Each structure stands twice: as C-alpha cells, then as structure tokens.
Short mmCIF file of C-alpha atoms in Angstrom, two decimals:
data_model
loop_
_atom_site.label_atom_id
_atom_site.label_comp_id
_atom_site.label_asym_id
_atom_site.label_seq_id
_atom_site.Cartn_x
_atom_site.Cartn_y
_atom_site.Cartn_z
CA MET A 30 119.43 -144.62 28.80
CA SER A 31 120.66 -142.88 26.21
CA LEU A 32 123.77 -144.87 26.30
CA LEU A 33 121.82 -147.92 25.87
CA GLY A 34 120.35 -146.12 22.59
CA ARG A 35 123.18 -145.50 21.13
CA ALA A 36 124.49 -148.44 22.04
CA SER A 37 121.28 -150.65 20.05
CA ARG A 38 121.03 -148.04 16.93
CA ARG A 39 124.59 -148.83 16.26
CA TYR A 40 124.59 -153.05 16.87
CA HIS A 41 121.30 -152.65 13.97
CA LEU A 42 123.22 -149.88 11.32
CA ARG A 43 125.49 -152.76 11.93
CA HIS A 44 123.28 -155.26 11.05
CA PRO A 45 121.06 -154.35 8.75
CA ALA A 46 120.38 -157.75 6.88
CA GLN A 47 119.21 -159.16 10.89
CA PHE A 48 116.90 -156.26 11.50
CA ALA A 49 115.03 -156.15 7.57
CA LEU A 50 115.14 -160.32 8.58
CA ALA A 51 112.43 -159.71 11.55
CA LEU A 52 111.11 -156.51 9.70
CA VAL A 53 109.43 -158.95 7.77
CA GLY A 54 108.97 -161.40 9.92
CA VAL A 55 106.85 -159.42 11.33
CA ALA A 56 105.37 -157.85 8.06
CA LEU A 57 104.71 -161.62 6.16
CA GLY A 58 102.98 -162.45 9.51
CA VAL A 59 100.58 -159.57 9.72
CA ALA A 60 99.96 -159.80 6.13
CA VAL A 61 99.39 -163.29 5.32
CA VAL A 62 96.58 -163.18 8.59
CA VAL A 63 94.99 -160.17 7.06
CA ALA A 64 94.79 -160.66 3.12
CA ILE A 65 93.24 -164.18 4.30
CA ASP A 66 90.69 -162.06 6.34
CA LEU A 67 89.89 -160.19 4.22
CA ALA A 68 89.69 -162.97 1.67
CA ASN A 69 87.37 -165.28 3.71
CA GLU A 70 84.63 -162.09 4.38
CA SER A 71 85.41 -160.51 0.34
CA SER A 72 84.37 -164.58 -0.47
CA LEU A 73 81.12 -165.23 1.39
CA ARG A 74 80.05 -161.04 1.11
CA ALA A 75 79.92 -162.85 -2.86
CA PHE A 76 78.33 -165.67 -1.69
CA ALA A 77 75.32 -163.26 -0.99
CA PHE A 78 75.73 -161.19 -2.84
CA ALA A 79 75.41 -164.11 -5.50
CA THR A 80 72.20 -165.35 -3.41
CA ASP A 81 70.53 -162.49 -2.97
CA ALA A 82 71.05 -161.48 -6.60
CA THR A 83 69.56 -164.13 -8.21
CA ALA A 84 66.86 -164.64 -5.00
CA GLY A 85 65.64 -161.07 -5.39
CA ALA A 86 62.29 -160.40 -3.83
CA THR A 87 62.32 -163.91 -2.36
CA THR A 88 61.10 -165.01 0.81
CA ASP A 89 60.05 -168.27 0.07
CA GLN A 90 61.35 -171.28 -2.26
CA ILE A 91 59.69 -174.52 -3.66
CA ALA A 92 62.52 -177.11 -4.37
CA GLY A 93 62.61 -180.49 -5.51
CA ASP A 94 65.31 -183.19 -5.46
CA SER A 95 68.30 -182.59 -8.50
CA ASN A 96 66.59 -183.01 -11.02
CA GLY A 97 63.43 -180.58 -9.96
CA PHE A 98 59.75 -181.54 -10.47
CA ASP A 99 57.13 -180.58 -13.11
CA GLU A 100 56.64 -177.32 -14.45
CA THR A 101 52.53 -178.15 -13.92
CA LEU A 102 53.25 -177.25 -9.94
CA PHE A 103 53.75 -173.56 -10.73
CA ALA A 104 50.31 -173.15 -12.87
CA ARG A 105 48.50 -174.55 -10.29
CA ILE A 106 50.06 -171.91 -7.53
CA ARG A 107 49.49 -169.11 -10.06
CA ALA A 108 46.13 -170.21 -10.89
CA GLY A 109 45.34 -171.37 -7.21
CA THR A 110 42.65 -173.39 -5.55
CA ASP A 111 39.07 -172.90 -3.86
CA ASP A 112 41.61 -172.41 -0.60
CA LEU A 113 44.51 -170.62 -1.94
CA PRO A 114 44.28 -167.76 -3.69
CA GLY A 115 45.98 -167.20 -6.59
CA ILE A 116 49.93 -166.05 -6.19
CA ARG A 117 50.86 -163.61 -8.52
CA ALA A 118 54.13 -162.84 -6.86
CA ALA A 119 56.04 -166.40 -8.02
CA ALA A 120 58.29 -166.94 -10.27
CA PRO A 121 60.22 -170.43 -11.80
CA VAL A 122 63.28 -171.10 -11.50
CA VAL A 123 65.91 -173.92 -13.49
CA GLU A 124 69.42 -173.10 -12.67
CA ASP A 125 71.99 -175.25 -12.66
CA PHE A 126 76.42 -174.43 -13.79
CA VAL A 127 77.90 -174.92 -17.25
CA VAL A 128 81.70 -174.36 -18.38
CA LEU A 129 82.92 -172.29 -21.07
CA PRO A 130 85.12 -173.89 -22.23
CA ARG A 131 87.71 -171.03 -23.75
CA ASP A 132 88.08 -172.98 -26.79
CA ALA A 133 84.92 -172.88 -27.48
CA ARG A 134 83.94 -170.01 -27.69
CA SER A 135 81.56 -169.13 -31.03
CA ALA A 136 80.08 -170.76 -33.33
CA ALA A 137 82.98 -170.83 -35.32
CA SER A 138 84.94 -172.66 -33.42
CA GLU A 139 82.02 -175.24 -33.05
CA ALA A 140 81.38 -175.50 -36.64
CA ALA A 141 85.81 -175.70 -37.21
CA GLY A 142 85.52 -178.59 -34.40
CA GLU A 143 82.15 -180.46 -36.44
CA ALA A 144 84.14 -180.22 -39.71
CA GLY A 145 87.04 -182.52 -38.03
CA VAL A 146 88.91 -179.29 -37.62
CA SER A 147 89.01 -179.37 -33.48
CA SER A 148 90.11 -183.23 -32.55
CA LEU A 149 88.83 -181.70 -28.72
CA SER A 150 87.04 -184.77 -26.82
CA THR A 151 83.53 -183.65 -25.69
CA THR A 152 85.32 -183.27 -22.22
CA ALA A 153 88.34 -180.97 -23.68
CA GLY A 154 88.49 -177.67 -21.96
CA VAL A 155 87.45 -178.43 -18.56
CA GLY A 156 90.26 -177.28 -16.39
CA ARG A 157 91.91 -174.69 -15.46
CA ASN A 158 91.79 -172.89 -18.96
CA SER A 159 87.99 -173.39 -18.59
CA THR A 160 85.07 -171.17 -16.96
CA VAL A 161 82.60 -172.40 -14.12
CA LEU A 162 78.91 -170.17 -15.10
CA ARG A 163 75.86 -169.97 -13.52
CA LEU A 164 72.94 -170.42 -16.24
CA LEU A 165 70.21 -169.30 -15.10
CA GLY A 166 66.21 -169.33 -16.54
CA LEU A 167 63.88 -167.19 -15.69
CA ASP A 168 60.52 -167.05 -17.67
CA PRO A 169 60.21 -162.83 -18.42
CA TRP A 170 56.38 -162.54 -16.99
CA SER A 171 57.01 -163.22 -13.99
CA GLU A 172 59.82 -161.87 -12.96
CA ALA A 173 58.73 -157.68 -12.27
CA PRO A 174 57.45 -158.85 -8.74
CA LEU A 175 60.97 -160.48 -7.49
CA ARG A 176 63.70 -159.61 -9.72
CA GLY A 177 64.81 -156.69 -12.23
CA TYR A 178 67.29 -157.85 -14.35
CA LEU A 179 64.63 -157.48 -17.69
CA ARG A 180 63.02 -154.28 -16.81
CA ILE A 181 65.34 -151.81 -19.30
CA GLY A 182 65.96 -148.12 -18.04
CA LYS A 183 65.86 -146.94 -14.48
CA GLY A 184 66.30 -149.98 -11.55
CA GLY A 185 66.71 -152.06 -14.18
CA ALA A 186 69.81 -153.81 -15.28
CA LEU A 187 69.63 -154.60 -19.04
CA ALA A 188 72.01 -152.15 -21.00
CA GLU A 189 70.34 -148.95 -22.75
CA GLY A 190 69.40 -150.53 -26.57
CA ALA A 191 69.18 -154.31 -25.57
CA ASP A 192 66.96 -156.17 -27.31
CA LEU A 193 64.78 -158.25 -25.04
CA ALA A 194 61.77 -159.04 -27.65
CA SER A 195 65.80 -161.24 -29.34
CA PHE A 196 66.32 -162.85 -25.52
CA LEU A 197 62.74 -163.88 -26.43
CA THR A 198 62.16 -165.00 -29.28
CA VAL A 199 66.22 -166.43 -30.74
CA PRO A 200 66.91 -170.15 -29.89
CA GLY A 201 69.93 -170.29 -26.94
CA ALA A 202 69.79 -166.56 -26.59
CA ALA A 203 71.58 -165.45 -23.53
CA LEU A 204 72.35 -162.73 -21.50
CA LEU A 205 75.96 -161.57 -19.35
CA GLU A 206 77.05 -158.73 -17.25
CA SER A 207 79.06 -156.48 -19.12
CA GLY A 208 82.29 -156.72 -16.98
CA THR A 209 82.35 -160.60 -17.12
CA ALA A 210 81.24 -160.71 -21.40
CA ALA A 211 84.38 -158.75 -22.10
CA ARG A 212 86.41 -160.46 -19.58
CA LEU A 213 85.19 -163.83 -21.68
CA GLY A 214 85.21 -162.31 -24.87
CA VAL A 215 81.92 -162.29 -26.09
CA GLU A 216 80.55 -159.59 -27.87
CA VAL A 217 77.11 -158.73 -28.66
CA GLY A 218 75.68 -161.15 -31.84
CA GLU A 219 78.33 -163.26 -30.91
CA SER A 220 77.91 -167.46 -30.10
CA PHE A 221 79.55 -169.55 -27.29
CA ALA A 222 79.51 -172.30 -26.50
CA VAL A 223 78.85 -174.31 -22.70
CA GLN A 224 79.79 -177.88 -22.24
CA ILE A 225 77.06 -179.65 -19.92
CA GLY A 226 78.53 -182.96 -18.45
CA ALA A 227 79.36 -184.44 -22.07
CA ARG A 228 77.30 -182.07 -23.78
CA ARG A 229 78.08 -179.04 -25.64
CA GLU A 230 74.98 -176.33 -27.02
CA SER A 231 75.71 -173.34 -28.25
CA LEU A 232 74.63 -169.87 -27.30
CA LYS A 233 74.24 -166.70 -28.57
CA LEU A 234 74.65 -163.54 -26.43
CA VAL A 235 71.62 -160.94 -27.39
CA GLY A 236 72.62 -158.42 -24.47
CA CYS A 237 74.15 -157.43 -21.70
CA LEU A 238 73.19 -156.93 -17.94
CA ALA A 239 74.88 -152.84 -16.71
CA PRO A 240 74.20 -152.51 -13.12
CA ALA A 241 74.29 -149.04 -11.50
CA ASP A 242 76.50 -149.73 -8.63
CA ASP A 243 80.03 -152.24 -7.69
CA ALA A 244 77.61 -154.53 -5.71
CA GLY A 245 75.33 -155.46 -8.69
CA ARG A 246 78.31 -156.38 -10.33
CA GLU A 247 79.97 -158.43 -8.28
CA ALA A 248 76.87 -159.61 -7.77
CA LEU A 249 75.91 -160.55 -10.96
CA ALA A 250 79.43 -162.19 -12.67
CA ASN A 251 79.28 -165.27 -13.80
CA LEU A 252 76.28 -165.32 -14.38
CA VAL A 253 74.02 -166.36 -17.75
CA LEU A 254 70.80 -166.01 -17.67
CA VAL A 255 68.02 -167.96 -19.99
CA ASP A 256 65.27 -167.46 -21.05
CA ILE A 257 63.62 -170.49 -19.20
CA ALA A 258 62.46 -172.63 -21.95
CA THR A 259 66.50 -172.47 -23.35
CA ALA A 260 67.61 -173.57 -19.92
CA GLN A 261 65.45 -176.67 -19.63
CA GLU A 262 66.32 -177.38 -23.45
CA ILE A 263 70.39 -176.81 -22.71
CA LEU A 264 69.50 -178.65 -18.83
CA ASP A 265 67.84 -181.38 -20.84
CA LEU A 266 64.94 -180.97 -18.62
CA PRO A 267 62.10 -180.73 -20.67
CA GLY A 268 58.43 -179.78 -18.23
CA ARG A 269 60.61 -179.42 -15.17
CA LEU A 270 61.68 -176.38 -13.05
CA THR A 271 64.56 -176.68 -10.36
CA ARG A 272 62.64 -174.04 -8.24
CA ILE A 273 60.13 -171.60 -7.54
CA ASP A 274 60.54 -168.11 -6.04
CA LEU A 275 57.74 -167.08 -4.11
CA ALA A 276 56.90 -163.28 -2.51
CA LEU A 277 54.81 -163.96 0.65
CA PRO A 278 52.93 -161.13 2.81
CA GLU A 279 54.44 -160.82 6.26
CA GLY A 280 52.34 -162.10 8.79
CA ASP A 281 49.50 -164.76 9.41
CA ALA A 282 49.07 -164.43 5.96
CA GLY A 283 51.83 -165.70 4.46
CA ASP A 284 51.58 -167.94 7.22
CA ALA A 285 48.25 -169.69 5.79
CA ALA A 286 49.51 -169.27 2.48
CA ARG A 287 52.62 -171.37 3.25
CA ALA A 288 50.00 -174.47 5.00
CA ARG A 289 48.25 -174.26 2.21
CA ILE A 290 51.09 -174.33 -0.75
CA GLU A 291 52.41 -177.41 1.66
CA LYS A 292 49.15 -178.98 0.56
CA LEU A 293 50.52 -179.02 -2.88
CA LEU A 294 53.02 -180.68 -2.70
CA PRO A 295 54.41 -184.13 -3.99
CA PRO A 296 56.72 -185.71 -2.32
CA GLY A 297 60.03 -184.99 -2.76
CA VAL A 298 59.15 -180.91 -3.30
CA ARG A 299 60.01 -178.82 0.16
CA LEU A 300 58.79 -175.30 0.76
CA THR A 301 62.37 -173.51 2.62
CA ARG A 302 61.72 -170.09 4.04
CA ALA A 303 64.75 -167.60 2.33
CA SER A 304 65.66 -166.08 5.44
CA SER A 305 67.21 -170.03 5.62
CA ARG A 306 69.64 -168.84 3.31
CA PRO A 307 72.48 -167.47 5.32
CA ALA A 308 72.46 -170.07 7.57
CA ALA A 309 72.65 -172.25 4.78
CA LEU A 310 74.96 -170.30 3.06
CA GLU A 311 77.96 -169.97 6.30
CA GLN A 312 77.56 -174.25 6.48
CA MET A 313 78.25 -173.95 3.03
CA THR A 314 80.83 -172.41 3.44
CA ARG A 315 82.53 -173.04 7.04
CA ALA A 316 85.02 -176.12 5.82
CA PHE A 317 86.13 -172.87 3.55
CA ARG A 318 86.16 -170.31 5.90
CA PHE A 319 88.26 -172.48 8.91
CA ASN A 320 90.77 -173.84 5.76
CA LEU A 321 91.90 -170.57 4.95
CA LYS A 322 91.75 -169.71 9.18
CA ALA A 323 94.18 -172.70 9.94
CA LEU A 324 96.43 -171.40 7.24
CA SER A 325 96.25 -168.01 8.28
CA LEU A 326 97.25 -169.36 11.80
CA LEU A 327 100.25 -171.49 11.07
CA ALA A 328 101.70 -168.43 8.67
CA LEU A 329 101.20 -166.39 12.15
CA LEU A 330 103.14 -169.33 14.01
CA CYS A 331 106.09 -169.23 11.11
CA GLY A 332 106.16 -165.51 11.93
CA THR A 333 105.95 -165.95 15.65
CA PHE A 334 108.99 -168.13 15.23
CA LEU A 335 111.54 -166.19 12.49
CA ILE A 336 110.67 -163.20 14.97
CA TYR A 337 111.42 -164.83 18.12
CA ASN A 338 114.19 -166.54 17.02
CA THR A 339 115.56 -163.03 14.77
CA MET A 340 114.81 -160.91 18.69
CA THR A 341 117.01 -164.10 20.78
CA PHE A 342 119.48 -163.82 18.92
CA SER A 343 120.35 -159.93 18.66
CA VAL A 344 119.80 -160.47 22.42
CA VAL A 345 122.67 -163.33 22.55
CA GLN A 346 125.26 -161.88 19.71
CA ARG A 347 125.25 -158.79 22.15
CA ARG A 348 126.26 -160.74 25.75
CA GLU A 349 129.50 -159.51 25.89
CA LEU A 350 128.07 -155.99 24.92
CA PHE A 351 125.51 -155.97 27.14
CA GLY A 352 128.09 -157.58 30.52
CA ARG A 353 130.37 -154.46 29.52
CA LEU A 354 126.94 -152.38 30.43
CA ARG A 355 126.06 -154.42 33.08
CA ALA A 356 129.79 -153.71 34.51
CA LEU A 357 129.49 -149.74 33.62
CA GLY A 358 126.04 -149.82 36.29
CA VAL A 359 123.63 -150.12 33.71
CA ARG A 360 120.93 -152.61 35.84
CA ARG A 361 118.81 -155.66 34.55
CA GLY A 362 115.75 -153.94 34.19
CA GLU A 363 117.27 -151.35 31.56
CA ILE A 364 118.59 -153.76 29.86
CA LEU A 365 115.40 -155.76 29.70
CA ALA A 366 113.41 -152.89 29.19
CA LEU A 367 115.80 -151.59 26.16
CA VAL A 368 114.61 -155.46 24.67
CA MET A 369 111.87 -154.44 24.79
CA THR A 370 111.47 -151.39 23.46
CA GLU A 371 113.68 -152.32 20.03
CA ALA A 372 110.28 -155.75 20.03
CA ALA A 373 108.07 -152.91 20.29
CA PHE A 374 109.19 -151.05 17.49
CA LEU A 375 110.31 -153.48 15.11
CA GLY A 376 106.60 -154.98 15.81
CA ILE A 377 104.74 -151.20 15.34
CA VAL A 378 106.89 -150.81 11.83
CA GLY A 379 106.45 -154.27 11.12
CA SER A 380 102.89 -154.78 11.91
CA ALA A 381 102.18 -151.48 9.19
CA LEU A 382 104.06 -152.95 6.20
CA GLY A 383 102.22 -156.12 6.58
CA LEU A 384 98.35 -154.08 7.28
CA ALA A 385 98.52 -152.28 3.55
CA LEU A 386 100.92 -155.68 2.39
CA GLY A 387 97.65 -157.70 3.63
CA VAL A 388 95.17 -155.51 1.65
CA VAL A 389 97.41 -156.27 -1.90
CA LEU A 390 97.74 -159.85 -1.27
CA GLY A 391 93.81 -159.93 0.34
CA ARG A 392 93.17 -158.46 -3.63
#
C-alpha cells in the first residue's frame, strides 16, 4: 500500500491540471446545487416575510376581484348589524404593484418631461432600468390591532422624527423602508414618480420605515406605504378596496363571526382564512422552485459526467502502471481501493470547496 500511495502521489504531481479539473468539477457541481437550494429557501422566506408583514395579525381576509369592491362594505362590518356586533379589528387595504422608472425619480424630472426636454414615452423606463414596488394603501386609524408600521418608537417601524401628520395631509405622501429609499436614491422630502400601466403619478417621501431587525427590513423592502385615499387615487380605484383584513377571535366565537360576515358579502367577494396563505404561497412559487431544482440537478449531472470522465481517464492513462504493479504482486482489490481512495479524497475536498462556493453563489 505504501508503494501504491507513492505511485498515486507521483502520478498526480505529474498531472496537476487533470487533478484540478476533477476538483473543479466536484466543487462546481456541489456549489450550484447548494446555491440554488439556498436561493429556493431564501426566496420562499422572503415571500413569507412580505406576506406576513403586509398581513400582520390578520386571521381572515375579505377579497374581491382585480377591481376590488365597494368601500361601504368596510363601514357595514365596522358598524355591525343586529346579529353581527361591530368588528373593530378590521382594516381596509388597497394594494397593487407599481413601477419606479430610474429616469423619473423626482418631480424635477417630471417637469422636464412636461417641458419637452424628455422624449420618453408613457411606458419608458419599464424594464431592466426600473424597480417594481408594492404599493400598500392603509387607513392609519384602523391599523393598530393588525400592523404597527405607523407607530413611532418601541414596537413600531416608523423612524423617530418622522412626520406622521404629513403622511395624512400631504398629497401623494409615501413611506419607504430606509434601505429601499437609500438604494433607490430617494431622500425624505423628495418626490419620485411611479408608473401604473401607461400613467405616471408623483409621490413624496415624507418618512422612512426603520425596522429593528433584519427580518423586518427584508419584509418591508420594496414596499411603498401610502394613505388609503392616496392609493385609491393613484390606482384609479375611487371608492374601492382591494381587501379587508380582519382579526377574529379563535374558536366558536370566530366561526360564528365568519358565518355572519359571509351574509354581508356581495357577489364576487369572498372571506378566506389567513392560514391558507402558506398553501397559496407554496402553490404560487411551486413552478419557480421546480425550475430551480431542475437546474441544480442538471448542474449536478454535468458535474458527475465531468468527474466520471476525469476519473476514467486517470485510470486508463495509468493502465501500463497498474499492469506493472500487478506483475509485482499487487492485488486487483488493492488497486481498486487506491482508485476509490483517490475518488473519496477528491469528493471530500471538492465538496468542502463547493459548500463554501455555494454560499457565495447563493448570496
């Protein structure tokens, strides 16, 4: 075995490129699989964080179609009826996605466009130079039981010194997470344009959300908070709501409240449990996760093919050496053990490098 070990080391020292190629094949195969698995879990966690951040303590949601439903339904639920006490833990929401073109971040650029300086079309900037943001219109007076975005200080995400009055009174007032605002280059007091379809609307950043932990920052990233009236105006949904978030009690009391609420719902509007969000989230991301998994398995297959051919070439190239060793009395099992030991060493070192590289690729 000592003779076999010296023969193996001497061979690999004479063929460093071949050994490096096999090592790189193992490392890349492992790295891509690890990186895509990390991306899978990270993306699902980011979706879950964003969903939980916008839903807060919601147990149920009343939702309609893409055009929403009449906001008077919220008033009826808050006021109650003869057989349904008014539900105070209810919050109206108007929500949609908007685009922030990088060439239209300020009111100055809007003015330049109106003066003819800019020759952009109505859909200019929607593409690789744009950022998609989630516009969330909330009613601050109804949010306390569900979400704490608009609470200053302990437990709230609104940065100290933020002007909450401006959020309620300034036309187009908006809040961004501080990291998102810095990344987009928008400072407090500045205006920026958002695009909805072929229309452009102007918003003004009046404050920043500053969550205390990384999970909160990740959840609120790319989220634009506006007053519900502002959201209705920007999205051209006058008097309409996207959904109503409810925090109903557990047990029989909650079930009874749900039964009575369903009697108030107009056609096309439905009441769903917030507990169904994980299943809906999984269904929404299933194709995305499947494609990434298929890509990782393809990378693993390519890595396996590369490693197999490299090891096969290594054995075939040493056929005469193995023949001489056999003539000197080395058994077939000992040569097999040598080849397998080389492969195991290659796999261990390559996997260790691949794990480290996979974390880098995943990030």
